[in-house]
mmCIF file of C-alpha atoms in Angstrom:
data_model
loop_
_atom_site.group_PDB
_atom_site.id
_atom_site.type_symbol
_atom_site.label_atom_id
_atom_site.label_comp_id
_atom_site.label_asym_id
_atom_site.label_seq_id
_atom_site.Cartn_x
_atom_site.Cartn_y
_atom_site.Cartn_z
ATOM 1 C CA MET A 17 0.502 -0.336 -0.628
ATOM 2 C CA ARG A 18 1.474 3.223 -0.785
ATOM 3 C CA TRP A 19 0.644 5.594 2.157
ATOM 4 C CA GLN A 20 3.622 7.159 3.215
ATOM 5 C CA ASP A 21 2.936 10.025 1.427
ATOM 6 C CA LEU A 22 -1.146 10.465 3.426
ATOM 7 C CA ARG A 23 -2.243 13.373 5.469
ATOM 8 C CA ARG A 24 -1.804 12.621 8.687
ATOM 9 C CA SER A 25 -3.981 12.735 11.000
ATOM 10 C CA GLY A 26 -5.421 15.154 14.083
ATOM 11 C CA ASN A 27 -7.976 13.040 15.677
ATOM 12 C CA VAL A 28 -5.197 10.488 16.932
ATOM 13 C CA GLU A 29 -4.999 10.282 20.595
ATOM 14 C CA ASP A 30 -2.095 8.034 21.627
ATOM 15 C CA ARG A 31 -2.269 6.450 24.950
ATOM 16 C CA ARG A 32 0.301 3.763 24.596
ATOM 17 C CA GLY A 33 1.835 2.973 28.104
ATOM 18 C CA MET A 34 -1.220 4.108 29.914
ATOM 19 C CA SER A 35 -3.086 1.567 32.026
ATOM 20 C CA GLY A 36 -7.291 1.998 32.006
ATOM 21 C CA GLY A 37 -9.431 0.548 34.616
ATOM 22 C CA GLY A 38 -13.517 -0.367 34.804
ATOM 23 C CA LYS A 39 -15.878 -1.757 33.151
ATOM 24 C CA VAL A 40 -15.114 -4.539 30.422
ATOM 25 C CA ALA A 41 -16.941 -3.929 27.467
ATOM 26 C CA ILE A 42 -16.976 -6.591 24.410
ATOM 27 C CA GLY A 43 -17.103 -6.685 20.879
ATOM 28 C CA GLY A 44 -15.252 -7.598 18.115
ATOM 29 C CA ILE A 45 -14.073 -10.380 18.298
ATOM 30 C CA GLY A 46 -14.085 -10.387 21.660
ATOM 31 C CA MET A 47 -18.111 -10.701 21.482
ATOM 32 C CA ILE A 48 -17.579 -13.836 19.812
ATOM 33 C CA ILE A 49 -15.535 -15.471 22.052
ATOM 34 C CA VAL A 50 -18.112 -14.864 24.362
ATOM 35 C CA LEU A 51 -21.064 -16.546 22.685
ATOM 36 C CA ALA A 52 -19.130 -19.476 21.538
ATOM 37 C CA ILE A 53 -17.911 -19.669 25.516
ATOM 38 C CA GLY A 54 -21.823 -19.955 25.708
ATOM 39 C CA LEU A 55 -22.159 -22.541 24.038
ATOM 40 C CA LEU A 56 -20.049 -24.841 25.144
ATOM 41 C CA THR A 57 -20.563 -24.178 28.584
ATOM 42 C CA GLY A 58 -24.461 -24.072 28.312
ATOM 43 C CA GLN A 59 -24.603 -20.803 29.562
ATOM 44 C CA ASP A 60 -26.532 -17.374 28.439
ATOM 45 C CA PRO A 61 -23.594 -15.036 26.837
ATOM 46 C CA SER A 62 -25.175 -12.707 28.155
ATOM 47 C CA GLU A 63 -24.604 -14.029 31.844
ATOM 48 C CA ILE A 64 -21.378 -14.103 31.105
ATOM 49 C CA LEU A 65 -21.469 -10.176 29.455
ATOM 50 C CA GLY A 66 -22.613 -8.909 32.839
ATOM 51 C CA ASN A 67 -20.363 -11.138 34.852
ATOM 52 C CA LEU A 68 -17.564 -9.217 32.851
ATOM 53 C CA GLN A 69 -19.205 -5.804 32.019
ATOM 54 C CA GLY A 70 -20.006 -5.989 36.751
ATOM 55 C CA THR A 71 -16.630 -6.357 37.730
ATOM 56 C CA GLU A 72 -14.055 -3.157 38.287
ATOM 57 C CA THR A 73 -10.636 -3.660 37.673
ATOM 58 C CA GLN A 74 -8.252 -1.254 39.281
ATOM 59 C CA GLN A 75 -5.121 -0.279 37.422
ATOM 60 C CA PRO A 76 -2.738 2.944 38.388
ATOM 61 C CA ALA A 77 -1.729 4.932 35.127
ATOM 62 C CA GLN A 78 1.580 4.612 34.132
ATOM 63 C CA THR A 79 3.656 6.893 32.170
ATOM 64 C CA ARG A 80 6.143 5.304 29.147
ATOM 65 C CA ALA A 81 9.271 6.276 28.777
ATOM 66 C CA PRO A 82 9.476 9.428 26.438
ATOM 67 C CA GLY A 83 11.201 8.287 23.357
ATOM 68 C CA PRO A 84 10.023 6.103 19.860
ATOM 69 C CA LEU A 85 8.419 2.463 20.221
ATOM 70 C CA PRO A 86 8.848 -0.091 18.518
ATOM 71 C CA ASP A 87 5.534 -0.129 16.848
ATOM 72 C CA ASP A 88 5.898 4.327 16.050
ATOM 73 C CA LYS A 89 5.658 2.883 12.703
ATOM 74 C CA THR A 90 2.958 1.422 13.026
ATOM 75 C CA ALA A 91 1.123 4.496 14.691
ATOM 76 C CA ASP A 92 2.409 6.399 11.933
ATOM 77 C CA PHE A 93 0.612 3.987 9.341
ATOM 78 C CA VAL A 94 -2.757 3.950 10.901
ATOM 79 C CA SER A 95 -2.611 7.450 11.202
ATOM 80 C CA ALA A 96 -2.499 7.810 7.689
ATOM 81 C CA VAL A 97 -5.080 4.919 7.309
ATOM 82 C CA LEU A 98 -7.595 7.336 9.144
ATOM 83 C CA GLY A 99 -6.446 11.048 7.456
ATOM 84 C CA SER A 100 -7.015 8.815 4.049
ATOM 85 C CA THR A 101 -10.611 7.933 6.095
ATOM 86 C CA GLU A 102 -11.203 11.543 6.921
ATOM 87 C CA ASP A 103 -10.660 13.178 2.508
ATOM 88 C CA VAL A 104 -12.908 10.675 1.429
ATOM 89 C CA TRP A 105 -15.941 10.889 3.573
ATOM 90 C CA GLY A 106 -15.255 14.874 4.102
ATOM 91 C CA GLU A 107 -15.436 14.972 0.233
ATOM 92 C CA ILE A 108 -18.724 12.423 -0.026
ATOM 93 C CA TYR A 109 -20.049 13.968 2.425
ATOM 94 C CA LYS A 110 -19.278 17.443 0.849
ATOM 95 C CA ALA A 111 -21.132 15.739 -2.906
ATOM 96 C CA ASN A 112 -24.709 15.347 -0.456
ATOM 97 C CA ASP A 113 -24.663 18.866 0.926
ATOM 98 C CA ALA A 114 -23.179 18.337 4.554
ATOM 99 C CA GLN A 115 -20.285 18.201 6.597
ATOM 100 C CA TYR A 116 -18.322 15.582 7.371
ATOM 101 C CA GLU A 117 -17.924 15.298 11.413
ATOM 102 C CA GLN A 118 -14.386 12.884 11.621
ATOM 103 C CA PRO A 119 -13.532 10.654 13.958
ATOM 104 C CA THR A 120 -10.911 10.275 16.776
ATOM 105 C CA LEU A 121 -8.550 7.229 16.976
ATOM 106 C CA GLN A 122 -7.545 6.142 20.470
ATOM 107 C CA MET A 123 -4.005 3.735 20.394
ATOM 108 C CA PHE A 124 -3.442 2.324 24.089
ATOM 109 C CA GLU A 125 -2.200 -0.985 25.728
ATOM 110 C CA ASP A 126 -3.480 -3.772 27.209
ATOM 111 C CA ALA A 127 -6.779 -1.762 28.377
ATOM 112 C CA THR A 128 -8.901 1.417 28.450
ATOM 113 C CA GLN A 129 -11.807 3.096 28.910
ATOM 114 C CA SER A 130 -13.649 4.605 26.874
ATOM 115 C CA ALA A 131 -17.779 5.932 27.074
ATOM 116 C CA CYS A 132 -19.077 2.064 26.002
ATOM 117 C CA GLY A 133 -17.188 1.102 29.383
ATOM 118 C CA GLY A 134 -14.161 -0.738 29.790
ATOM 119 C CA ALA A 135 -12.067 -2.589 27.334
ATOM 120 C CA SER A 136 -8.719 -4.698 26.712
ATOM 121 C CA SER A 137 -7.262 -5.239 23.885
ATOM 122 C CA ALA A 138 -8.265 -8.968 23.611
ATOM 123 C CA MET A 139 -11.655 -7.686 21.760
ATOM 124 C CA GLY A 140 -9.958 -6.370 19.238
ATOM 125 C CA PRO A 141 -10.823 -2.685 17.482
ATOM 126 C CA PHE A 142 -13.894 -1.671 18.105
ATOM 127 C CA TYR A 143 -15.787 2.022 17.637
ATOM 128 C CA CYS A 144 -17.873 3.532 20.609
ATOM 129 C CA PRO A 145 -20.365 5.675 18.896
ATOM 130 C CA ALA A 146 -21.309 7.449 22.882
ATOM 131 C CA ASP A 147 -17.728 9.013 21.997
ATOM 132 C CA GLN A 148 -17.183 8.711 18.801
ATOM 133 C CA LYS A 149 -13.879 7.062 19.086
ATOM 134 C CA VAL A 150 -12.046 4.210 17.072
ATOM 135 C CA TYR A 151 -10.138 2.006 19.541
ATOM 136 C CA ILE A 152 -6.989 0.084 19.241
ATOM 137 C CA ASP A 153 -4.275 -1.153 20.002
ATOM 138 C CA LEU A 154 -1.258 -2.286 17.464
ATOM 139 C CA ASP A 155 -1.015 -5.886 18.780
ATOM 140 C CA PHE A 156 -4.278 -6.446 17.008
ATOM 141 C CA CYS A 157 -2.274 -6.175 13.825
ATOM 142 C CA ASN A 158 0.333 -8.672 14.396
ATOM 143 C CA GLU A 159 -2.429 -10.454 15.397
ATOM 144 C CA LEU A 160 -4.238 -10.041 12.265
ATOM 145 C CA ARG A 161 -0.563 -11.562 10.487
ATOM 146 C CA ASP A 162 0.034 -14.386 12.490
ATOM 147 C CA ARG A 163 -2.947 -15.443 13.889
ATOM 148 C CA PHE A 164 -5.245 -14.373 11.431
ATOM 149 C CA LYS A 165 -2.186 -15.202 8.985
ATOM 150 C CA ALA A 166 -3.766 -11.756 7.198
ATOM 151 C CA PRO A 167 -0.386 -10.004 6.228
ATOM 152 C CA GLY A 168 -0.647 -7.069 4.423
ATOM 153 C CA ASP A 169 -0.984 -3.079 5.167
ATOM 154 C CA PHE A 170 -3.872 -3.049 3.549
ATOM 155 C CA ALA A 171 -6.160 -5.557 5.820
ATOM 156 C CA VAL A 172 -4.573 -3.399 8.633
ATOM 157 C CA ALA A 173 -6.309 -0.038 6.197
ATOM 158 C CA TYR A 174 -9.470 -2.397 6.406
ATOM 159 C CA VAL A 175 -10.428 -3.001 9.799
ATOM 160 C CA VAL A 176 -9.472 0.871 10.378
ATOM 161 C CA ALA A 177 -11.481 1.046 7.328
ATOM 162 C CA HIS A 178 -14.295 -0.694 8.912
ATOM 163 C CA GLU A 179 -14.818 0.987 12.090
ATOM 164 C CA VAL A 180 -14.652 3.883 11.127
ATOM 165 C CA GLY A 181 -17.641 2.538 9.149
ATOM 166 C CA HIS A 182 -18.938 2.117 12.531
ATOM 167 C CA HIS A 183 -18.479 5.935 12.933
ATOM 168 C CA VAL A 184 -20.581 6.833 9.351
ATOM 169 C CA GLN A 185 -23.478 4.647 10.436
ATOM 170 C CA ASN A 186 -23.913 6.030 13.352
ATOM 171 C CA LEU A 187 -23.531 10.025 11.637
ATOM 172 C CA MET A 188 -26.299 8.273 9.742
ATOM 173 C CA GLY A 189 -28.496 7.079 12.480
ATOM 174 C CA ILE A 190 -28.423 3.456 11.943
ATOM 175 C CA SER A 191 -26.530 2.042 14.615
ATOM 176 C CA GLY A 192 -29.233 4.221 16.609
ATOM 177 C CA GLN A 193 -32.165 2.461 15.791
ATOM 178 C CA LEU A 194 -30.173 -1.026 15.888
ATOM 179 C CA GLN A 195 -30.225 -0.142 19.226
ATOM 180 C CA GLU A 196 -33.716 0.087 19.985
ATOM 181 C CA GLN A 197 -34.479 -2.771 18.936
ATOM 182 C CA ARG A 198 -32.420 -4.323 21.879
ATOM 183 C CA GLY A 199 -34.406 -6.044 24.127
ATOM 184 C CA ARG A 200 -37.616 -6.032 21.922
ATOM 185 C CA ILE A 201 -36.693 -8.306 19.504
ATOM 186 C CA SER A 202 -36.013 -11.992 20.258
ATOM 187 C CA LYS A 203 -31.590 -12.368 20.527
ATOM 188 C CA GLU A 204 -31.845 -14.392 17.263
ATOM 189 C CA GLU A 205 -33.431 -11.219 15.844
ATOM 190 C CA TYR A 206 -31.309 -9.195 17.000
ATOM 191 C CA ASN A 207 -28.109 -10.777 15.991
ATOM 192 C CA LYS A 208 -29.041 -10.322 12.078
ATOM 193 C CA LEU A 209 -29.711 -7.334 12.985
ATOM 194 C CA SER A 210 -25.874 -7.153 13.637
ATOM 195 C CA VAL A 211 -24.753 -8.049 11.007
ATOM 196 C CA LYS A 212 -25.976 -6.498 8.905
ATOM 197 C CA LEU A 213 -24.524 -3.275 10.419
ATOM 198 C CA GLU A 214 -21.152 -5.226 10.123
ATOM 199 C CA LEU A 215 -22.033 -6.251 7.012
ATOM 200 C CA GLN A 216 -22.238 -2.877 5.660
ATOM 201 C CA ALA A 217 -19.220 -1.840 7.500
ATOM 202 C CA ASP A 218 -17.200 -3.439 6.139
ATOM 203 C CA PHE A 219 -19.138 -2.894 2.165
ATOM 204 C CA PHE A 220 -17.970 1.695 4.018
ATOM 205 C CA ALA A 221 -14.627 -0.178 3.925
ATOM 206 C CA GLY A 222 -14.455 -0.876 0.337
ATOM 207 C CA VAL A 223 -16.254 2.909 -0.809
ATOM 208 C CA TRP A 224 -13.151 4.188 1.579
ATOM 209 C CA ALA A 225 -10.901 1.885 -0.665
ATOM 210 C CA ASN A 226 -12.746 2.676 -4.060
ATOM 211 C CA HIS A 227 -12.523 6.884 -4.012
ATOM 212 C CA ALA A 228 -8.599 6.844 -1.222
ATOM 213 C CA GLN A 229 -7.452 4.878 -4.951
ATOM 214 C CA GLN A 230 -9.432 7.260 -7.065
ATOM 215 C CA MET A 231 -8.022 10.067 -4.840
ATOM 216 C CA GLU A 232 -5.001 9.137 -3.635
ATOM 217 C CA ASN A 233 -3.449 6.455 -6.094
ATOM 218 C CA ILE A 234 -2.293 3.648 -2.986
ATOM 219 C CA LEU A 235 -3.454 0.426 -3.652
ATOM 220 C CA GLU A 236 -0.565 -1.855 -4.858
ATOM 221 C CA PRO A 237 -0.154 -5.334 -6.188
ATOM 222 C CA GLY A 238 -1.802 -7.488 -3.878
ATOM 223 C CA ASP A 239 -3.570 -5.452 -1.489
ATOM 224 C CA LEU A 240 -7.263 -6.175 -2.288
ATOM 225 C CA GLU A 241 -6.147 -10.154 -1.869
ATOM 226 C CA ALA A 242 -4.682 -8.632 1.664
ATOM 227 C CA ALA A 243 -7.727 -6.771 2.433
ATOM 228 C CA LEU A 244 -10.167 -10.024 1.515
ATOM 229 C CA THR A 245 -8.103 -12.761 3.089
ATOM 230 C CA ALA A 246 -8.399 -10.633 6.132
ATOM 231 C CA ALA A 247 -12.222 -10.123 5.594
ATOM 232 C CA ASN A 248 -12.465 -13.839 5.443
ATOM 233 C CA ALA A 249 -10.757 -14.268 8.616
ATOM 234 C CA ILE A 250 -12.659 -13.134 11.044
ATOM 235 C CA GLY A 251 -15.917 -14.154 9.615
ATOM 236 C CA ASP A 252 -18.067 -15.235 12.451
ATOM 237 C CA ASP A 253 -18.176 -19.268 10.803
ATOM 238 C CA LYS A 254 -13.746 -19.307 10.492
ATOM 239 C CA LEU A 255 -13.776 -18.326 14.187
ATOM 240 C CA GLN A 256 -16.515 -20.351 15.527
ATOM 241 C CA LYS A 257 -15.420 -23.176 14.137
ATOM 242 C CA GLU A 258 -11.456 -22.352 15.132
ATOM 243 C CA SER A 259 -12.792 -21.996 19.247
ATOM 244 C CA GLN A 260 -15.315 -24.857 18.714
ATOM 245 C CA GLY A 261 -15.395 -26.716 16.338
ATOM 246 C CA TYR A 262 -18.580 -26.305 15.198
ATOM 247 C CA VAL A 263 -20.540 -22.802 13.031
ATOM 248 C CA VAL A 264 -24.293 -21.402 15.180
ATOM 249 C CA PRO A 265 -24.932 -19.021 12.161
ATOM 250 C CA ASP A 266 -28.289 -18.099 15.247
ATOM 251 C CA ALA A 267 -25.660 -16.592 16.873
ATOM 252 C CA PHE A 268 -23.474 -15.127 13.858
ATOM 253 C CA THR A 269 -22.730 -11.530 15.053
ATOM 254 C CA HIS A 270 -20.391 -9.812 12.038
ATOM 255 C CA GLY A 271 -21.399 -12.331 8.933
ATOM 256 C CA SER A 272 -20.309 -15.493 7.407
ATOM 257 C CA SER A 273 -16.449 -14.758 6.031
ATOM 258 C CA GLN A 274 -18.214 -14.975 2.223
ATOM 259 C CA GLN A 275 -20.373 -12.086 3.572
ATOM 260 C CA ARG A 276 -17.462 -9.814 4.553
ATOM 261 C CA MET A 277 -15.436 -10.377 1.668
ATOM 262 C CA TYR A 278 -18.667 -10.038 -1.008
ATOM 263 C CA TRP A 279 -19.404 -6.964 0.729
ATOM 264 C CA PHE A 280 -15.855 -5.252 0.907
ATOM 265 C CA LYS A 281 -15.699 -6.423 -2.199
ATOM 266 C CA LYS A 282 -18.756 -4.685 -3.410
ATOM 267 C CA GLY A 283 -18.308 -1.337 -2.154
ATOM 268 C CA PHE A 284 -14.936 -1.428 -3.550
ATOM 269 C CA GLU A 285 -16.539 -2.165 -7.320
ATOM 270 C CA THR A 286 -18.905 0.457 -7.187
ATOM 271 C CA GLY A 287 -17.794 3.534 -4.744
ATOM 272 C CA ASP A 288 -21.149 3.606 -3.962
ATOM 273 C CA LEU A 289 -22.944 4.284 -1.211
ATOM 274 C CA ASN A 290 -26.263 3.154 -2.606
ATOM 275 C CA GLN A 291 -25.516 -0.177 -3.396
ATOM 276 C CA GLY A 292 -25.574 -0.929 0.013
ATOM 277 C CA LYS A 293 -27.988 0.469 1.683
ATOM 278 C CA TYR A 294 -28.831 -1.265 5.528
ATOM 279 C CA GLU A 295 -32.386 -3.118 4.587
ATOM 280 C CA ASP A 296 -30.360 -4.234 0.826
ATOM 281 C CA ILE A 297 -28.192 -6.506 3.148
ATOM 282 C CA ARG A 298 -28.154 -9.740 3.275
#
């Protein structure tokens, strides 16, 4: 990926080296793991979440020693990708006579506190609509390469763009509509709606890639394959198969590998928001 000349975002908080306590927020890959535990033990996943979120962890703040970190290149890269998403979505909103509200991205280590609750690095990158921030422990970039076998800069860029996609959904009011359904419908139906939300975020990531390529010529050979490999690696069916040996579609929260690849690719190929409306996601 050609990212060195991209504009760096000014909306980055670097809290690496500082520990954050509080209630644990579960999302992303962490949610899939919790659901798998519930299926294996016969315990209601909501009870597991309640126990986790009701547990307070007190950890003193720590300030890291000054000087460069081994992963500062990764931090620079993530800042460049965020800057690119700001430029792309800014242009898309401008074309629709609107102004894009930029999110903040917080880099942290191990644990942090968000307006959605406390979070650990185990849950993977996530977006909190309450404070309009994307949270990421940069160790996930190594995990994406080593554990999920999805190497390459563009695999990480896809993940960041996906989380920014959730921010766009929040601005559009789509996320709020889903939250209003919590407790009103069955868990199975809610999971289906959650899957649609995640797949649309994948579509938005593809839309970003389409426009970023037109604006900045960012793609190199193999980049799209890297993003599709990452989408395949973090599909619900693949993660469930690895964690528990079988697949439970009713417990999906992010979509299957095939679905995630399809919607990212559709977003990239069309670059048209009208091709990925929430009600049309399947």
